[in-house]
Amino acid sequence: MKYMLMIHANVEAMSEGLGWELADIRAMVNYMHQLNKELADSGELLDAQGLGNPEQSKKVQARPDGEPVITDGPFPEAKEVLAGYWLVDVADERRVVEIATRISVTPGPGGAPVNQPVQIHPIGEAPEV
């Protein structure tokens, strides 16, 4: 089954580079690279990306006449933003929960696990038409 796993971050924290020491950021990135390598080696990883700062984002919505209305980020109404995602193809829900748990315990400041929430969404298949 294919799943998308998503992590979110506070808008201010994302804009300020998390406010972590450089060594802590390196430890987090190294942990994520190792996890991604293991998932790629097992054939389960389809894609994984960290997303840019909220200032780099845009929101687009079509007006009734079809013309786009473009709003530059960050968006004042948003308290959290999507910070990164993984697309995986795993045997079952148990496995995706294992992966989400590993993402959740990513090391933070001082090496302590951040225990961040990870959203798991099954990827649906379009109905045949």
mmCIF file with all atom_site columns, C-alpha atoms in Angstrom:
data_model
loop_
_atom_site.group_PDB
_atom_site.id
_atom_site.type_symbol
_atom_site.label_atom_id
_atom_site.label_alt_id
_atom_site.label_comp_id
_atom_site.label_asym_id
_atom_site.label_entity_id
_atom_site.label_seq_id
_atom_site.pdbx_PDB_ins_code
_atom_site.Cartn_x
_atom_site.Cartn_y
_atom_site.Cartn_z
_atom_site.occupancy
_atom_site.B_iso_or_equiv
_atom_site.pdbx_formal_charge
_atom_site.auth_seq_id
_atom_site.auth_comp_id
_atom_site.auth_asym_id
_atom_site.auth_atom_id
_atom_site.pdbx_PDB_model_num
ATOM 1   C CA . MET A 1 1   ? 0.000   0.000  0.000   1.00 0.00 ? 1   MET A CA 1
ATOM 2   C CA . LYS A 1 2   ? 1.114   3.512  -0.724  1.00 0.00 ? 2   LYS A CA 1
ATOM 3   C CA . TYR A 1 3   ? 1.046   6.172  1.961   1.00 0.00 ? 3   TYR A CA 1
ATOM 4   C CA . MET A 1 4   ? 1.999   9.804  2.390   1.00 0.00 ? 4   MET A CA 1
ATOM 5   C CA . LEU A 1 5   ? 3.560   10.696 5.733   1.00 0.00 ? 5   LEU A CA 1
ATOM 6   C CA . MET A 1 6   ? 3.622   14.399 6.572   1.00 0.00 ? 6   MET A CA 1
ATOM 7   C CA . ILE A 1 7   ? 5.239   16.529 9.233   1.00 0.00 ? 7   ILE A CA 1
ATOM 8   C CA . HIS A 1 8   ? 4.220   20.076 10.068  1.00 0.00 ? 8   HIS A CA 1
ATOM 9   C CA . ALA A 1 9   ? 6.108   22.875 11.772  1.00 0.00 ? 9   ALA A CA 1
ATOM 10  C CA . ASN A 1 10  ? 5.266   26.146 13.421  1.00 0.00 ? 10  ASN A CA 1
ATOM 11  C CA . VAL A 1 11  ? 5.365   28.996 10.876  1.00 0.00 ? 11  VAL A CA 1
ATOM 12  C CA . GLU A 1 12  ? 7.649   31.140 13.061  1.00 0.00 ? 12  GLU A CA 1
ATOM 13  C CA . ALA A 1 13  ? 10.029  28.244 13.712  1.00 0.00 ? 13  ALA A CA 1
ATOM 14  C CA . MET A 1 14  ? 10.260  27.463 9.993   1.00 0.00 ? 14  MET A CA 1
ATOM 15  C CA . SER A 1 15  ? 10.899  31.125 9.167   1.00 0.00 ? 15  SER A CA 1
ATOM 16  C CA . GLU A 1 16  ? 13.658  31.314 11.784  1.00 0.00 ? 16  GLU A CA 1
ATOM 17  C CA . GLY A 1 17  ? 15.406  28.077 10.791  1.00 0.00 ? 17  GLY A CA 1
ATOM 18  C CA . LEU A 1 18  ? 13.908  26.259 13.801  1.00 0.00 ? 18  LEU A CA 1
ATOM 19  C CA . GLY A 1 19  ? 16.030  28.335 16.194  1.00 0.00 ? 19  GLY A CA 1
ATOM 20  C CA . TRP A 1 20  ? 18.297  25.307 16.735  1.00 0.00 ? 20  TRP A CA 1
ATOM 21  C CA . GLU A 1 21  ? 22.072  25.156 16.999  1.00 0.00 ? 21  GLU A CA 1
ATOM 22  C CA . LEU A 1 22  ? 23.821  24.142 13.773  1.00 0.00 ? 22  LEU A CA 1
ATOM 23  C CA . ALA A 1 23  ? 25.037  20.854 15.315  1.00 0.00 ? 23  ALA A CA 1
ATOM 24  C CA . ASP A 1 24  ? 21.444  19.914 16.199  1.00 0.00 ? 24  ASP A CA 1
ATOM 25  C CA . ILE A 1 25  ? 20.246  20.691 12.664  1.00 0.00 ? 25  ILE A CA 1
ATOM 26  C CA . ARG A 1 26  ? 23.068  18.540 11.257  1.00 0.00 ? 26  ARG A CA 1
ATOM 27  C CA . ALA A 1 27  ? 22.117  15.668 13.570  1.00 0.00 ? 27  ALA A CA 1
ATOM 28  C CA . MET A 1 28  ? 18.475  15.895 12.452  1.00 0.00 ? 28  MET A CA 1
ATOM 29  C CA . VAL A 1 29  ? 19.413  15.993 8.760   1.00 0.00 ? 29  VAL A CA 1
ATOM 30  C CA . ASN A 1 30  ? 21.836  13.072 9.147   1.00 0.00 ? 30  ASN A CA 1
ATOM 31  C CA . TYR A 1 31  ? 19.134  11.055 10.919  1.00 0.00 ? 31  TYR A CA 1
ATOM 32  C CA . MET A 1 32  ? 16.655  11.759 8.115   1.00 0.00 ? 32  MET A CA 1
ATOM 33  C CA . HIS A 1 33  ? 19.221  10.883 5.419   1.00 0.00 ? 33  HIS A CA 1
ATOM 34  C CA . GLN A 1 34  ? 19.955  7.568  7.149   1.00 0.00 ? 34  GLN A CA 1
ATOM 35  C CA . LEU A 1 35  ? 16.245  6.759  7.466   1.00 0.00 ? 35  LEU A CA 1
ATOM 36  C CA . ASN A 1 36  ? 15.671  7.653  3.809   1.00 0.00 ? 36  ASN A CA 1
ATOM 37  C CA . LYS A 1 37  ? 18.628  5.467  2.753   1.00 0.00 ? 37  LYS A CA 1
ATOM 38  C CA . GLU A 1 38  ? 17.234  2.507  4.678   1.00 0.00 ? 38  GLU A CA 1
ATOM 39  C CA . LEU A 1 39  ? 13.795  2.992  3.128   1.00 0.00 ? 39  LEU A CA 1
ATOM 40  C CA . ALA A 1 40  ? 15.312  3.348  -0.361  1.00 0.00 ? 40  ALA A CA 1
ATOM 41  C CA . ASP A 1 41  ? 17.457  0.227  0.141   1.00 0.00 ? 41  ASP A CA 1
ATOM 42  C CA . SER A 1 42  ? 14.360  -1.750 1.191   1.00 0.00 ? 42  SER A CA 1
ATOM 43  C CA . GLY A 1 43  ? 12.466  -0.513 -1.888  1.00 0.00 ? 43  GLY A CA 1
ATOM 44  C CA . GLU A 1 44  ? 9.808   1.218  0.230   1.00 0.00 ? 44  GLU A CA 1
ATOM 45  C CA . LEU A 1 45  ? 10.732  4.866  -0.427  1.00 0.00 ? 45  LEU A CA 1
ATOM 46  C CA . LEU A 1 46  ? 9.065   6.521  -3.412  1.00 0.00 ? 46  LEU A CA 1
ATOM 47  C CA . ASP A 1 47  ? 10.010  10.110 -2.521  1.00 0.00 ? 47  ASP A CA 1
ATOM 48  C CA . ALA A 1 48  ? 10.886  12.277 0.477   1.00 0.00 ? 48  ALA A CA 1
ATOM 49  C CA . GLN A 1 49  ? 11.362  16.025 0.605   1.00 0.00 ? 49  GLN A CA 1
ATOM 50  C CA . GLY A 1 50  ? 11.803  18.767 3.135   1.00 0.00 ? 50  GLY A CA 1
ATOM 51  C CA . LEU A 1 51  ? 9.946   21.886 2.064   1.00 0.00 ? 51  LEU A CA 1
ATOM 52  C CA . GLY A 1 52  ? 11.217  25.459 1.851   1.00 0.00 ? 52  GLY A CA 1
ATOM 53  C CA . ASN A 1 53  ? 10.487  28.286 4.232   1.00 0.00 ? 53  ASN A CA 1
ATOM 54  C CA . PRO A 1 54  ? 6.938   29.685 4.304   1.00 0.00 ? 54  PRO A CA 1
ATOM 55  C CA . GLU A 1 55  ? 8.161   32.946 2.735   1.00 0.00 ? 55  GLU A CA 1
ATOM 56  C CA . GLN A 1 56  ? 8.860   30.989 -0.453  1.00 0.00 ? 56  GLN A CA 1
ATOM 57  C CA . SER A 1 57  ? 5.343   29.581 -0.753  1.00 0.00 ? 57  SER A CA 1
ATOM 58  C CA . LYS A 1 58  ? 2.381   30.849 -2.718  1.00 0.00 ? 58  LYS A CA 1
ATOM 59  C CA . LYS A 1 59  ? -1.335  30.179 -2.602  1.00 0.00 ? 59  LYS A CA 1
ATOM 60  C CA . VAL A 1 60  ? -3.266  30.233 -5.893  1.00 0.00 ? 60  VAL A CA 1
ATOM 61  C CA . GLN A 1 61  ? -7.023  30.345 -6.256  1.00 0.00 ? 61  GLN A CA 1
ATOM 62  C CA . ALA A 1 62  ? -8.951  30.919 -9.445  1.00 0.00 ? 62  ALA A CA 1
ATOM 63  C CA . ARG A 1 63  ? -11.500 33.736 -9.541  1.00 0.00 ? 63  ARG A CA 1
ATOM 64  C CA . PRO A 1 64  ? -14.905 33.044 -11.139 1.00 0.00 ? 64  PRO A CA 1
ATOM 65  C CA . ASP A 1 65  ? -13.516 34.391 -14.433 1.00 0.00 ? 65  ASP A CA 1
ATOM 66  C CA . GLY A 1 66  ? -10.707 31.818 -14.273 1.00 0.00 ? 66  GLY A CA 1
ATOM 67  C CA . GLU A 1 67  ? -7.926  34.311 -13.557 1.00 0.00 ? 67  GLU A CA 1
ATOM 68  C CA . PRO A 1 68  ? -5.574  33.370 -10.714 1.00 0.00 ? 68  PRO A CA 1
ATOM 69  C CA . VAL A 1 69  ? -5.360  35.233 -7.433  1.00 0.00 ? 69  VAL A CA 1
ATOM 70  C CA . ILE A 1 70  ? -1.852  34.688 -6.073  1.00 0.00 ? 70  ILE A CA 1
ATOM 71  C CA . THR A 1 71  ? -0.996  35.257 -2.410  1.00 0.00 ? 71  THR A CA 1
ATOM 72  C CA . ASP A 1 72  ? 2.631   35.156 -1.282  1.00 0.00 ? 72  ASP A CA 1
ATOM 73  C CA . GLY A 1 73  ? 3.488   33.337 1.943   1.00 0.00 ? 73  GLY A CA 1
ATOM 74  C CA . PRO A 1 74  ? 3.747   33.205 4.807   1.00 0.00 ? 74  PRO A CA 1
ATOM 75  C CA . PHE A 1 75  ? 0.035   33.147 5.357   1.00 0.00 ? 75  PHE A CA 1
ATOM 76  C CA . PRO A 1 76  ? -1.040  34.990 8.516   1.00 0.00 ? 76  PRO A CA 1
ATOM 77  C CA . GLU A 1 77  ? -3.983  32.651 9.104   1.00 0.00 ? 77  GLU A CA 1
ATOM 78  C CA . ALA A 1 78  ? -1.684  29.602 9.216   1.00 0.00 ? 78  ALA A CA 1
ATOM 79  C CA . LYS A 1 79  ? -0.078  28.642 12.498  1.00 0.00 ? 79  LYS A CA 1
ATOM 80  C CA . GLU A 1 80  ? 1.549   25.532 11.050  1.00 0.00 ? 80  GLU A CA 1
ATOM 81  C CA . VAL A 1 81  ? 2.868   24.655 7.619   1.00 0.00 ? 81  VAL A CA 1
ATOM 82  C CA . LEU A 1 82  ? 3.765   21.433 5.881   1.00 0.00 ? 82  LEU A CA 1
ATOM 83  C CA . ALA A 1 83  ? 7.486   21.015 6.545   1.00 0.00 ? 83  ALA A CA 1
ATOM 84  C CA . GLY A 1 84  ? 8.177   17.742 4.741   1.00 0.00 ? 84  GLY A CA 1
ATOM 85  C CA . TYR A 1 85  ? 6.757   14.511 3.437   1.00 0.00 ? 85  TYR A CA 1
ATOM 86  C CA . TRP A 1 86  ? 7.558   10.916 2.542   1.00 0.00 ? 86  TRP A CA 1
ATOM 87  C CA . LEU A 1 87  ? 5.837   8.770  -0.048  1.00 0.00 ? 87  LEU A CA 1
ATOM 88  C CA . VAL A 1 88  ? 6.244   5.099  0.755   1.00 0.00 ? 88  VAL A CA 1
ATOM 89  C CA . ASP A 1 89  ? 4.985   1.809  -0.621  1.00 0.00 ? 89  ASP A CA 1
ATOM 90  C CA . VAL A 1 90  ? 4.832   -0.692 2.225   1.00 0.00 ? 90  VAL A CA 1
ATOM 91  C CA . ALA A 1 91  ? 3.300   -4.082 2.946   1.00 0.00 ? 91  ALA A CA 1
ATOM 92  C CA . ASP A 1 92  ? 0.728   -2.935 5.480   1.00 0.00 ? 92  ASP A CA 1
ATOM 93  C CA . GLU A 1 93  ? -0.394  -0.320 7.990   1.00 0.00 ? 93  GLU A CA 1
ATOM 94  C CA . ARG A 1 94  ? 1.794   -1.792 10.720  1.00 0.00 ? 94  ARG A CA 1
ATOM 95  C CA . ARG A 1 95  ? 4.891   -0.984 8.659   1.00 0.00 ? 95  ARG A CA 1
ATOM 96  C CA . VAL A 1 96  ? 3.863   2.601  7.903   1.00 0.00 ? 96  VAL A CA 1
ATOM 97  C CA . VAL A 1 97  ? 3.249   3.158  11.628  1.00 0.00 ? 97  VAL A CA 1
ATOM 98  C CA . GLU A 1 98  ? 6.789   1.877  12.327  1.00 0.00 ? 98  GLU A CA 1
ATOM 99  C CA . ILE A 1 99  ? 8.197   4.376  9.817   1.00 0.00 ? 99  ILE A CA 1
ATOM 100 C CA . ALA A 1 100 ? 6.081   7.232  11.209  1.00 0.00 ? 100 ALA A CA 1
ATOM 101 C CA . THR A 1 101 ? 7.342   6.431  14.704  1.00 0.00 ? 101 THR A CA 1
ATOM 102 C CA . ARG A 1 102 ? 10.954  6.650  13.499  1.00 0.00 ? 102 ARG A CA 1
ATOM 103 C CA . ILE A 1 103 ? 10.202  10.018 11.917  1.00 0.00 ? 103 ILE A CA 1
ATOM 104 C CA . SER A 1 104 ? 8.550   11.200 15.135  1.00 0.00 ? 104 SER A CA 1
ATOM 105 C CA . VAL A 1 105 ? 11.661  10.505 17.220  1.00 0.00 ? 105 VAL A CA 1
ATOM 106 C CA . THR A 1 106 ? 13.951  12.562 14.990  1.00 0.00 ? 106 THR A CA 1
ATOM 107 C CA . PRO A 1 107 ? 16.644  14.079 17.215  1.00 0.00 ? 107 PRO A CA 1
ATOM 108 C CA . GLY A 1 108 ? 16.159  17.688 18.216  1.00 0.00 ? 108 GLY A CA 1
ATOM 109 C CA . PRO A 1 109 ? 18.138  20.078 20.402  1.00 0.00 ? 109 PRO A CA 1
ATOM 110 C CA . GLY A 1 110 ? 20.677  18.228 22.499  1.00 0.00 ? 110 GLY A CA 1
ATOM 111 C CA . GLY A 1 111 ? 19.805  14.973 20.702  1.00 0.00 ? 111 GLY A CA 1
ATOM 112 C CA . ALA A 1 112 ? 16.495  14.559 22.536  1.00 0.00 ? 112 ALA A CA 1
ATOM 113 C CA . PRO A 1 113 ? 13.707  13.097 20.381  1.00 0.00 ? 113 PRO A CA 1
ATOM 114 C CA . VAL A 1 114 ? 11.316  15.780 19.163  1.00 0.00 ? 114 VAL A CA 1
ATOM 115 C CA . ASN A 1 115 ? 8.347   13.369 19.238  1.00 0.00 ? 115 ASN A CA 1
ATOM 116 C CA . GLN A 1 116 ? 6.646   15.378 16.506  1.00 0.00 ? 116 GLN A CA 1
ATOM 117 C CA . PRO A 1 117 ? 3.266   14.310 15.175  1.00 0.00 ? 117 PRO A CA 1
ATOM 118 C CA . VAL A 1 118 ? 3.366   12.523 11.819  1.00 0.00 ? 118 VAL A CA 1
ATOM 119 C CA . GLN A 1 119 ? 0.216   12.352 9.725   1.00 0.00 ? 119 GLN A CA 1
ATOM 120 C CA . ILE A 1 120 ? -0.347  9.162  7.721   1.00 0.00 ? 120 ILE A CA 1
ATOM 121 C CA . HIS A 1 121 ? -2.611  9.291  4.680   1.00 0.00 ? 121 HIS A CA 1
ATOM 122 C CA . PRO A 1 122 ? -3.275  6.297  2.437   1.00 0.00 ? 122 PRO A CA 1
ATOM 123 C CA . ILE A 1 123 ? -2.902  7.178  -1.222  1.00 0.00 ? 123 ILE A CA 1
ATOM 124 C CA . GLY A 1 124 ? -6.122  6.316  -2.989  1.00 0.00 ? 124 GLY A CA 1
ATOM 125 C CA . GLU A 1 125 ? -6.449  4.999  -6.465  1.00 0.00 ? 125 GLU A CA 1
ATOM 126 C CA . ALA A 1 126 ? -8.664  6.725  -8.991  1.00 0.00 ? 126 ALA A CA 1
ATOM 127 C CA . PRO A 1 127 ? -11.799 4.807  -9.863  1.00 0.00 ? 127 PRO A CA 1
ATOM 128 C CA . GLU A 1 128 ? -11.937 3.279  -13.311 1.00 0.00 ? 128 GLU A CA 1
ATOM 129 C CA . VAL A 1 129 ? -14.140 5.286  -15.655 1.00 0.00 ? 129 VAL A CA 1
#
